[in-house]
Tab-separated table of C-alpha atoms in Angstrom:
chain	number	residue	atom	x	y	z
A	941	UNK	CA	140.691	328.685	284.370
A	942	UNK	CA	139.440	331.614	286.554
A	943	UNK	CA	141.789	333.800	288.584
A	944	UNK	CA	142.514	331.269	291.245
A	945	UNK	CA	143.439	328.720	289.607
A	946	UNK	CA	145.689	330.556	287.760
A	947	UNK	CA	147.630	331.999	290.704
A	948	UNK	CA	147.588	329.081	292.703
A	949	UNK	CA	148.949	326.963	289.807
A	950	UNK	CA	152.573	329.256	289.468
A	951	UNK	CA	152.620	329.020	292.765
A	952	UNK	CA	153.481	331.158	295.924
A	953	UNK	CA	155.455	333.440	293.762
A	954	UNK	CA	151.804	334.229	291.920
A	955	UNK	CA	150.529	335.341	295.152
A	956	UNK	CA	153.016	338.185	295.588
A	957	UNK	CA	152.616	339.185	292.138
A	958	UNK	CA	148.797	339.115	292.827
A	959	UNK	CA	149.370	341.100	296.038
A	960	UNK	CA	151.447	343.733	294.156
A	961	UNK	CA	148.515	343.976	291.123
A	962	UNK	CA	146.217	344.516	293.755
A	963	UNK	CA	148.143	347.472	295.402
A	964	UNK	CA	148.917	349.154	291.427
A	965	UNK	CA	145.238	349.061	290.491
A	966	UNK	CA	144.628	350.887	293.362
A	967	UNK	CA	146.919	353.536	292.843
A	968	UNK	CA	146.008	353.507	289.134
A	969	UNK	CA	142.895	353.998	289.931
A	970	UNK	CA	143.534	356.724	292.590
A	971	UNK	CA	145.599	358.680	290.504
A	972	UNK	CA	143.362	358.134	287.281
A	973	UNK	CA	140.383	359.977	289.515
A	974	UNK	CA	142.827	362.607	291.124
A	975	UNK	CA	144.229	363.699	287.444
A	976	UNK	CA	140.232	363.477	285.860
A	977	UNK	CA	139.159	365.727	288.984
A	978	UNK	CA	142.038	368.221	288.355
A	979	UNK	CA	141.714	368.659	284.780
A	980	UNK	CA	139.343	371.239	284.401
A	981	UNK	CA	141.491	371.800	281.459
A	982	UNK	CA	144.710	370.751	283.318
A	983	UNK	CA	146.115	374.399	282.666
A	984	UNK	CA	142.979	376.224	283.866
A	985	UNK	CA	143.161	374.693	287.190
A	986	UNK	CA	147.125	374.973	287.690
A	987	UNK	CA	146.299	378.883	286.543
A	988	UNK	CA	143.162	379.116	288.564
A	989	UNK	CA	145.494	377.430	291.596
A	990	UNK	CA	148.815	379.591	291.078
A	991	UNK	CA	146.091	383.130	290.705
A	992	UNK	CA	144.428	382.648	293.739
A	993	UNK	CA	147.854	382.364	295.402
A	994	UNK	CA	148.508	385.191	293.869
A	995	UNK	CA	145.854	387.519	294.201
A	996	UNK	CA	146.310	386.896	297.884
A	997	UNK	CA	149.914	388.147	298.232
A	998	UNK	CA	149.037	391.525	296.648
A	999	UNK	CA	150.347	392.928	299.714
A	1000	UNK	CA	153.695	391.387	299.742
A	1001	UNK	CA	156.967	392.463	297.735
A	1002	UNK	CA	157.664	390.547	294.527
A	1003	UNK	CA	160.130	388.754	295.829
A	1004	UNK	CA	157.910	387.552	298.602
A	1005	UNK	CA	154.897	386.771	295.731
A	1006	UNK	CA	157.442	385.039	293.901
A	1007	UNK	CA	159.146	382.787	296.565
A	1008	UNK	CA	155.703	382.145	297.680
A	1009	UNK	CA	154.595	381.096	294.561
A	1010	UNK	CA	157.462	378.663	293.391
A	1011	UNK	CA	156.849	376.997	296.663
A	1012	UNK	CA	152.877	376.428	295.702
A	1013	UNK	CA	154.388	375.384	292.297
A	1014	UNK	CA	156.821	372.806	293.926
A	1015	UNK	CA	153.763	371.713	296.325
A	1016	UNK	CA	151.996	371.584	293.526
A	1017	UNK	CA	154.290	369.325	291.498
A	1018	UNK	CA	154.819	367.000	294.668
A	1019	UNK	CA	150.885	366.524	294.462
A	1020	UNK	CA	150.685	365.660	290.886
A	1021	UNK	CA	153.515	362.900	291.729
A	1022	UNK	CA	152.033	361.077	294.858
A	1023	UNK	CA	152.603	357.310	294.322
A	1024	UNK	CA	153.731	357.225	290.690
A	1025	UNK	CA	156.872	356.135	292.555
A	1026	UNK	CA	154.964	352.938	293.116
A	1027	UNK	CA	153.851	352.191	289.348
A	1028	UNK	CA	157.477	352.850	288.157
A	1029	UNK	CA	158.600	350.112	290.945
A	1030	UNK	CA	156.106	347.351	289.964
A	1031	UNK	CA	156.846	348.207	286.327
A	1032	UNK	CA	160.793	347.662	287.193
A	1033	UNK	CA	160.072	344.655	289.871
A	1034	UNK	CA	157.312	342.365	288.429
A	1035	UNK	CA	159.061	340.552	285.702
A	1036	UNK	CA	161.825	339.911	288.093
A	1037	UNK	CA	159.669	338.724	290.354
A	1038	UNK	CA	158.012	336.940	287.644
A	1039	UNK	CA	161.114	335.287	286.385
A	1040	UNK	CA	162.514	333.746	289.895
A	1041	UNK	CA	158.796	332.259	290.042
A	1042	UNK	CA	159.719	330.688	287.159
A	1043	UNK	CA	163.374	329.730	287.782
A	1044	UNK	CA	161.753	328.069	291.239
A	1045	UNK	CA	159.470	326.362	289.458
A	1046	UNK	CA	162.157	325.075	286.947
A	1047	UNK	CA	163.937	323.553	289.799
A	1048	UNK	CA	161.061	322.080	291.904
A	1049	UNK	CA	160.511	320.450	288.476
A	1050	UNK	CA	164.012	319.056	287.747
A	1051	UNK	CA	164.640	317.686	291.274
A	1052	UNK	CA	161.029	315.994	291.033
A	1053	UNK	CA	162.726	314.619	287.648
A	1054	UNK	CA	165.792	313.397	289.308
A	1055	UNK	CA	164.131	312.173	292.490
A	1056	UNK	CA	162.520	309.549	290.397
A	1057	UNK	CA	163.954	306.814	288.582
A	1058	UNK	CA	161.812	307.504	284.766
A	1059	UNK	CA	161.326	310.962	283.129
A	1060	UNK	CA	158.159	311.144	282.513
A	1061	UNK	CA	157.933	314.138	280.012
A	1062	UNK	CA	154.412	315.145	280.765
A	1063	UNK	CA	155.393	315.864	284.272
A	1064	UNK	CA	158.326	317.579	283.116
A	1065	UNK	CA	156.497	319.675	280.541
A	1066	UNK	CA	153.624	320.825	283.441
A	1067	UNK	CA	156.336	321.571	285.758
A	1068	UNK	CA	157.700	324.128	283.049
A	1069	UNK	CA	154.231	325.409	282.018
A	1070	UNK	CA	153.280	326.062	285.717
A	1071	UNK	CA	156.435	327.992	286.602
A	1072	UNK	CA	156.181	330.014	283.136
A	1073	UNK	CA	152.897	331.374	284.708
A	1074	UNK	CA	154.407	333.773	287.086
A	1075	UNK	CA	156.449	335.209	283.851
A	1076	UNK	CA	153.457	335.492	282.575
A	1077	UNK	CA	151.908	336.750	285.267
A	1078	UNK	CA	154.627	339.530	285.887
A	1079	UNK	CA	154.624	340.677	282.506
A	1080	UNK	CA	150.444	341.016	282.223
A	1081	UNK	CA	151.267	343.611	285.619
A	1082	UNK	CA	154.267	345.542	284.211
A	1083	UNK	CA	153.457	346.568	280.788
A	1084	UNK	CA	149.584	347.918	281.911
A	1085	UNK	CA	151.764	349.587	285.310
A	1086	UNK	CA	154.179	351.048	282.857
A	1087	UNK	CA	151.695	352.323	280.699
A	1088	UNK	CA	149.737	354.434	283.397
A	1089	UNK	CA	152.965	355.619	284.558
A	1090	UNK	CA	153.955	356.964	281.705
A	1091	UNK	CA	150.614	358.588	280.717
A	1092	UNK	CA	150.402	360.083	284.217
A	1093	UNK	CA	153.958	361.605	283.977
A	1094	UNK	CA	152.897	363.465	280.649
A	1095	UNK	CA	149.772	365.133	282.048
A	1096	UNK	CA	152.403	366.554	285.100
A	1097	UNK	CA	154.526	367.447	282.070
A	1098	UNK	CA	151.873	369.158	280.334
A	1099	UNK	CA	151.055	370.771	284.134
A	1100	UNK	CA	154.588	371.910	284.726
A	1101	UNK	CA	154.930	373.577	281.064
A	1102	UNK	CA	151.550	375.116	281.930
A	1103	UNK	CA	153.084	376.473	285.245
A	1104	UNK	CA	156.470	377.659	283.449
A	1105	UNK	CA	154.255	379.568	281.503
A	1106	UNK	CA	151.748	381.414	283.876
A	1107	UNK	CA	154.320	383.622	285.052
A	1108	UNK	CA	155.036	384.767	281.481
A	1109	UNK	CA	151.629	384.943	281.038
A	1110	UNK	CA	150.980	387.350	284.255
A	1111	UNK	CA	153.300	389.660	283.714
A	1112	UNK	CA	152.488	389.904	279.510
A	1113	UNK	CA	148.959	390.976	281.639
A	1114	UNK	CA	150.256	392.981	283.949
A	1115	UNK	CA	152.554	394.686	281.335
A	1116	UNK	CA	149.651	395.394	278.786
A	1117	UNK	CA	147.005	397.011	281.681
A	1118	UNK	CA	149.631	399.321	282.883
């Protein structure tokens, strides 16, 4: 059974679910490039980022520098966040979506079993396996949109810590070159 066939046999429902893959592995992906193209050891280029900030506020007062510098941080942050919004929604939504796909399907099947006179129980038992699909088909996007989500939240935690501590680290500099 290729990909097709699959969605079209749970239905409709499989075609939103399909619609909703489509738009996750694209901000997987996305994100997946954005946080390998950052990296340069994650902290180097937050550090690298937050110096050259820095270095061109020498002028100002530290207040200035600092204000300056927590709002490059918070821009910063915002960046690193971009659409993970999106994977924590289709983690949250797809087996929902999933599951009324299959309570449809249950009930297309049983009125097709009470419109007719004999239960025939291979009918019955297709009905079922076609609308379990789009459980199915909700869980196999969740848990993999879930999983990147996660992982991309603890590289922005590793990030922030590695913010938290350039200031510390600047002025442990600063403090030992005076």
């Amino acid at each position: 059974m290729n990909l097709i066939q699959f969605i079209n046999k749970g239905g409709p429902i499989n075609w939103v679910l399909f619609a909703l893959m489509c738009f996750c592995l694209c901000q997987c992906i996305e994100r997946g490039m954005y946080y390998f193209q950052t990296r340069k050891g994650s902290k180097k280029y937050v550090i690298s980022r937050l110096r050259e900030k820095r270095s061109s506020l020498q002028n100002g007062t530290d207040d200035e520098r600092k204000k300056i510098l927590e709002r490059e941080a918070e821009l910063l942050y915002y960046e690193m966040n971009r659409g993970l919004w999106f994977l924590n929604f289709t983690s949250a939504v797809a087996p929902s979506i999933g599951l009324l796909g299959t309570v449809t399907g249950l009930i297309s099947a049983f009125s097709k079993m009470a419109e007719v006179e004999a239960v025939n129980i291979q009918d019955l038992s297709g009905g079922i396996w076609e609308a379990m699909l789009t459980t199915a088909f909700g869980m196999i996007i969740s848990i993999p949109s879930l999983l990147c989500y996660r992982t991309f939240k603890r590289i922005i935690e590793k990030r922030v810590l590695a913010m938290s501590l350039f200031d510390e680290t600047e002025k442990d500099n600063a403090a030992h070159s005076a």
